Amino acid sequence: MKTISCMNIDMELLRTFSGETKEYKKGEIIFREGDHALYYFQIEEGKVKLNNYNGDGKEFIQNIFGKNQSFGDSMLFLEKFYPINAICLESSKIIRVPKHSFLELLRIHPEISLGMNACLSQRLYYKILMTQNMSSTNPILRLKGLMEYLKSYYEDDCQHCFHIELTRQQIANLTGLRVETVIRVLKRMEKESLLKIVNRKILY
């Protein structure tokens, strides 16, 4: 089971439970670190990144999401503030459902609730694997951990067919490596047939 397969909720069902589509411009903030979780978000069109910054102001990208993917879901079940920001990487249309309406949706449609539990468990599983690899001093293991995590959100499971839609700088921000190191390691991974690079696109 792939992570994305369980949280692509039917748009019309979301609208039945007070879902509304909101348009965002490139660079617009959907929510900020420190905000309360008030909505369930699912992307109709566009891309969104989740990020935060360390004490020195360096950006760390947590994830990047695209069409039909949801984000920030786990915070709907906690009385906590967001520990991250959600920012549009391009013009986007996002359907959002008020928290109380979304929880009512889960109550009435328990099969979606079960799917959400499976989805969150799957995300946690791959997040743990990625964290383990991130703790390695081996940059190849760091990149592999990231790519396996990103690939877990998509249904295709073939070799060298998943497009890593990240810039070298974004990969560096996600892995804590220097961009020069990322470029060098990607070339090494290509030589070892761990991935392909076609017209600068990374295929994993």
CSV table of C-alpha atoms in Angstrom, one decimal:
chain,number,residue,atom,x,y,z
A,1,MET,CA,0.0,0.0,0.0
A,2,LYS,CA,1.4,3.4,-1.0
A,3,THR,CA,0.9,6.4,1.3
A,4,ILE,CA,-1.0,8.5,-1.2
A,5,SER,CA,-3.5,5.8,-2.1
A,6,CYS,CA,-5.4,6.2,1.2
A,7,MET,CA,-5.8,9.9,1.5
A,8,ASN,CA,-7.1,11.0,-1.9
A,9,ILE,CA,-10.6,11.7,-0.7
A,10,ASP,CA,-13.3,12.3,-3.3
A,11,MET,CA,-13.6,16.1,-3.9
A,12,GLU,CA,-17.4,16.0,-4.0
A,13,LEU,CA,-17.6,14.2,-0.7
A,14,LEU,CA,-15.3,16.9,0.8
A,15,ARG,CA,-17.6,19.6,-0.6
A,16,THR,CA,-20.6,17.9,1.0
A,17,PHE,CA,-18.9,18.4,4.3
A,18,SER,CA,-18.4,22.2,3.9
A,19,GLY,CA,-15.3,21.8,1.7
A,20,GLU,CA,-14.4,24.9,-0.2
A,21,THR,CA,-11.8,25.5,-2.9
A,22,LYS,CA,-9.4,28.4,-2.3
A,23,GLU,CA,-6.9,29.7,-4.8
A,24,TYR,CA,-3.3,30.6,-3.7
A,25,LYS,CA,-0.6,32.4,-5.5
A,26,LYS,CA,3.0,31.2,-5.7
A,27,GLY,CA,4.8,31.9,-2.5
A,28,GLU,CA,1.5,32.5,-0.5
A,29,ILE,CA,1.4,31.0,3.0
A,30,ILE,CA,-1.4,28.5,3.7
A,31,PHE,CA,-0.6,28.3,7.4
A,32,ARG,CA,2.4,29.3,9.6
A,33,GLU,CA,4.3,27.7,12.3
A,34,GLY,CA,2.4,28.4,15.5
A,35,ASP,CA,-1.0,28.5,13.9
A,36,HIS,CA,-3.9,26.2,15.2
A,37,ALA,CA,-4.9,23.4,12.9
A,38,LEU,CA,-8.4,24.5,11.7
A,39,TYR,CA,-8.8,22.7,8.3
A,40,TYR,CA,-8.2,19.5,6.4
A,41,PHE,CA,-6.3,20.4,3.2
A,42,GLN,CA,-6.2,18.5,-0.1
A,43,ILE,CA,-4.6,19.8,-3.3
A,44,GLU,CA,-6.7,20.1,-6.4
A,45,GLU,CA,-3.9,21.7,-8.5
A,46,GLY,CA,-0.4,23.0,-7.7
A,47,LYS,CA,2.4,22.2,-5.3
A,48,VAL,CA,2.9,22.9,-1.6
A,49,LYS,CA,6.0,22.6,0.6
A,50,LEU,CA,6.2,22.2,4.3
A,51,ASN,CA,9.2,23.8,5.9
A,52,ASN,CA,10.6,25.4,9.0
A,53,TYR,CA,13.8,27.3,9.9
A,54,ASN,CA,16.5,26.6,12.4
A,55,GLY,CA,18.0,29.2,14.8
A,56,ASP,CA,20.3,30.5,12.1
A,57,GLY,CA,17.5,31.1,9.7
A,58,LYS,CA,18.4,28.1,7.4
A,59,GLU,CA,15.4,26.5,5.7
A,60,PHE,CA,14.6,22.9,6.2
A,61,ILE,CA,12.0,21.4,3.9
A,62,GLN,CA,10.0,18.7,5.5
A,63,ASN,CA,8.1,17.6,2.3
A,64,ILE,CA,6.6,18.7,-1.0
A,65,PHE,CA,3.1,17.7,-2.0
A,66,GLY,CA,1.2,17.8,-5.3
A,67,LYS,CA,-2.2,17.1,-6.9
A,68,ASN,CA,-4.6,15.0,-4.9
A,69,GLN,CA,-2.3,14.9,-1.9
A,70,SER,CA,-3.3,16.1,1.6
A,71,PHE,CA,-1.1,17.7,4.2
A,72,GLY,CA,-1.1,18.6,7.9
A,73,ASP,CA,-3.6,15.9,8.6
A,74,SER,CA,-2.2,14.6,11.8
A,75,MET,CA,-2.5,18.0,13.5
A,76,LEU,CA,-6.3,17.7,13.3
A,77,PHE,CA,-6.3,15.2,16.1
A,78,LEU,CA,-4.0,17.2,18.4
A,79,GLU,CA,-4.6,20.4,20.4
A,80,LYS,CA,-1.2,21.6,19.3
A,81,PHE,CA,0.2,24.4,17.2
A,82,TYR,CA,1.6,23.6,13.7
A,83,PRO,CA,5.4,23.1,14.0
A,84,ILE,CA,5.8,23.9,10.3
A,85,ASN,CA,4.8,26.3,7.6
A,86,ALA,CA,2.8,25.4,4.4
A,87,ILE,CA,3.8,27.5,1.4
A,88,CYS,CA,2.7,27.3,-2.2
A,89,LEU,CA,5.5,26.6,-4.7
A,90,GLU,CA,3.2,27.5,-7.6
A,91,SER,CA,-0.3,28.8,-8.2
A,92,SER,CA,-2.5,26.3,-6.5
A,93,LYS,CA,-6.1,25.4,-5.8
A,94,ILE,CA,-6.7,23.7,-2.5
A,95,ILE,CA,-9.9,22.4,-1.0
A,96,ARG,CA,-10.1,22.9,2.7
A,97,VAL,CA,-12.7,21.4,5.1
A,98,PRO,CA,-13.2,22.9,8.6
A,99,LYS,CA,-11.9,20.7,11.3
A,100,HIS,CA,-15.3,20.0,13.0
A,101,SER,CA,-16.8,19.1,9.6
A,102,PHE,CA,-14.0,16.8,8.7
A,103,LEU,CA,-14.2,15.0,12.0
A,104,GLU,CA,-17.9,14.5,11.3
A,105,LEU,CA,-17.1,13.1,7.8
A,106,LEU,CA,-14.8,10.5,9.5
A,107,ARG,CA,-17.6,9.6,12.0
A,108,ILE,CA,-20.2,9.1,9.2
A,109,HIS,CA,-17.7,7.3,6.9
A,110,PRO,CA,-15.6,5.0,9.1
A,111,GLU,CA,-14.0,3.4,6.1
A,112,ILE,CA,-12.3,6.8,5.4
A,113,SER,CA,-11.2,7.0,9.1
A,114,LEU,CA,-9.6,3.5,8.8
A,115,GLY,CA,-7.9,4.6,5.6
A,116,MET,CA,-6.6,7.7,7.3
A,117,ASN,CA,-5.2,5.6,10.2
A,118,ALA,CA,-3.4,3.4,7.7
A,119,CYS,CA,-2.1,6.4,5.8
A,120,LEU,CA,-0.7,8.1,8.9
A,121,SER,CA,0.9,4.9,10.0
A,122,GLN,CA,2.5,4.5,6.6
A,123,ARG,CA,3.8,8.0,6.7
A,124,LEU,CA,5.2,7.4,10.2
A,125,TYR,CA,6.9,4.2,9.0
A,126,TYR,CA,8.6,5.8,6.1
A,127,LYS,CA,9.5,8.9,8.2
A,128,ILE,CA,11.3,6.6,10.7
A,129,LEU,CA,13.2,5.0,7.8
A,130,MET,CA,14.1,8.4,6.4
A,131,THR,CA,15.2,9.6,9.9
A,132,GLN,CA,17.4,6.5,10.3
A,133,ASN,CA,19.1,7.2,7.0
A,134,MET,CA,19.4,10.9,7.7
A,135,SER,CA,21.5,10.2,10.8
A,136,SER,CA,24.1,8.4,8.6
A,137,THR,CA,27.3,10.2,7.7
A,138,ASN,CA,27.0,8.4,4.3
A,139,PRO,CA,25.4,11.0,1.9
A,140,ILE,CA,24.2,8.2,-0.4
A,141,LEU,CA,22.1,6.7,2.4
A,142,ARG,CA,20.7,10.2,3.1
A,143,LEU,CA,19.6,10.7,-0.5
A,144,LYS,CA,18.2,7.1,-0.7
A,145,GLY,CA,16.2,7.6,2.5
A,146,LEU,CA,14.7,10.8,1.1
A,147,MET,CA,13.9,9.3,-2.3
A,148,GLU,CA,12.3,6.2,-0.8
A,149,TYR,CA,10.2,8.5,1.5
A,150,LEU,CA,9.0,10.6,-1.4
A,151,LYS,CA,8.3,7.6,-3.6
A,152,SER,CA,6.1,6.1,-0.9
A,153,TYR,CA,3.5,8.8,-1.7
A,154,TYR,CA,3.0,7.5,-5.2
A,155,GLU,CA,1.5,4.4,-6.6
A,156,ASP,CA,4.1,3.5,-9.2
A,157,ASP,CA,6.7,1.1,-7.9
A,158,CYS,CA,8.9,0.5,-10.9
A,159,GLN,CA,12.6,1.1,-11.0
A,160,HIS,CA,14.0,4.5,-12.3
A,161,CYS,CA,10.5,5.7,-13.2
A,162,PHE,CA,9.7,8.0,-10.3
A,163,HIS,CA,10.5,11.6,-11.0
A,164,ILE,CA,12.0,13.4,-8.0
A,165,GLU,CA,10.5,16.8,-8.5
A,166,LEU,CA,13.0,18.7,-6.4
A,167,THR,CA,15.8,21.0,-7.3
A,168,ARG,CA,19.3,20.2,-6.1
A,169,GLN,CA,19.0,23.0,-3.6
A,170,GLN,CA,15.7,21.6,-2.2
A,171,ILE,CA,17.3,18.2,-1.9
A,172,ALA,CA,20.2,19.8,0.0
A,173,ASN,CA,17.7,21.5,2.3
A,174,LEU,CA,15.8,18.3,3.0
A,175,THR,CA,18.9,16.3,3.7
A,176,GLY,CA,21.1,18.8,5.5
A,177,LEU,CA,23.8,18.4,2.9
A,178,ARG,CA,25.6,21.1,0.9
A,179,VAL,CA,24.2,21.5,-2.6
A,180,GLU,CA,27.7,20.7,-4.1
A,181,THR,CA,27.7,17.4,-2.2
A,182,VAL,CA,24.2,16.6,-3.5
A,183,ILE,CA,25.3,17.2,-7.1
A,184,ARG,CA,28.4,15.0,-6.7
A,185,VAL,CA,26.5,12.2,-4.9
A,186,LEU,CA,23.8,12.1,-7.5
A,187,LYS,CA,26.4,11.6,-10.2
A,188,ARG,CA,27.9,8.8,-8.2
A,189,MET,CA,24.5,7.2,-7.6
A,190,GLU,CA,23.8,7.3,-11.4
A,191,LYS,CA,27.1,5.5,-12.0
A,192,GLU,CA,26.1,2.8,-9.5
A,193,SER,CA,22.7,2.5,-11.3
A,194,LEU,CA,20.8,3.6,-8.2
A,195,LEU,CA,19.0,6.3,-10.3
A,196,LYS,CA,18.9,7.9,-13.7
A,197,ILE,CA,19.4,11.5,-14.7
A,198,VAL,CA,17.7,12.4,-17.9
A,199,ASN,CA,17.8,16.1,-19.0
A,200,ARG,CA,18.6,17.0,-15.4
A,201,LYS,CA,15.6,15.1,-14.2
A,202,ILE,CA,16.2,12.7,-11.4
A,203,LEU,CA,14.4,9.3,-11.9
A,204,TYR,CA,14.4,7.0,-9.0
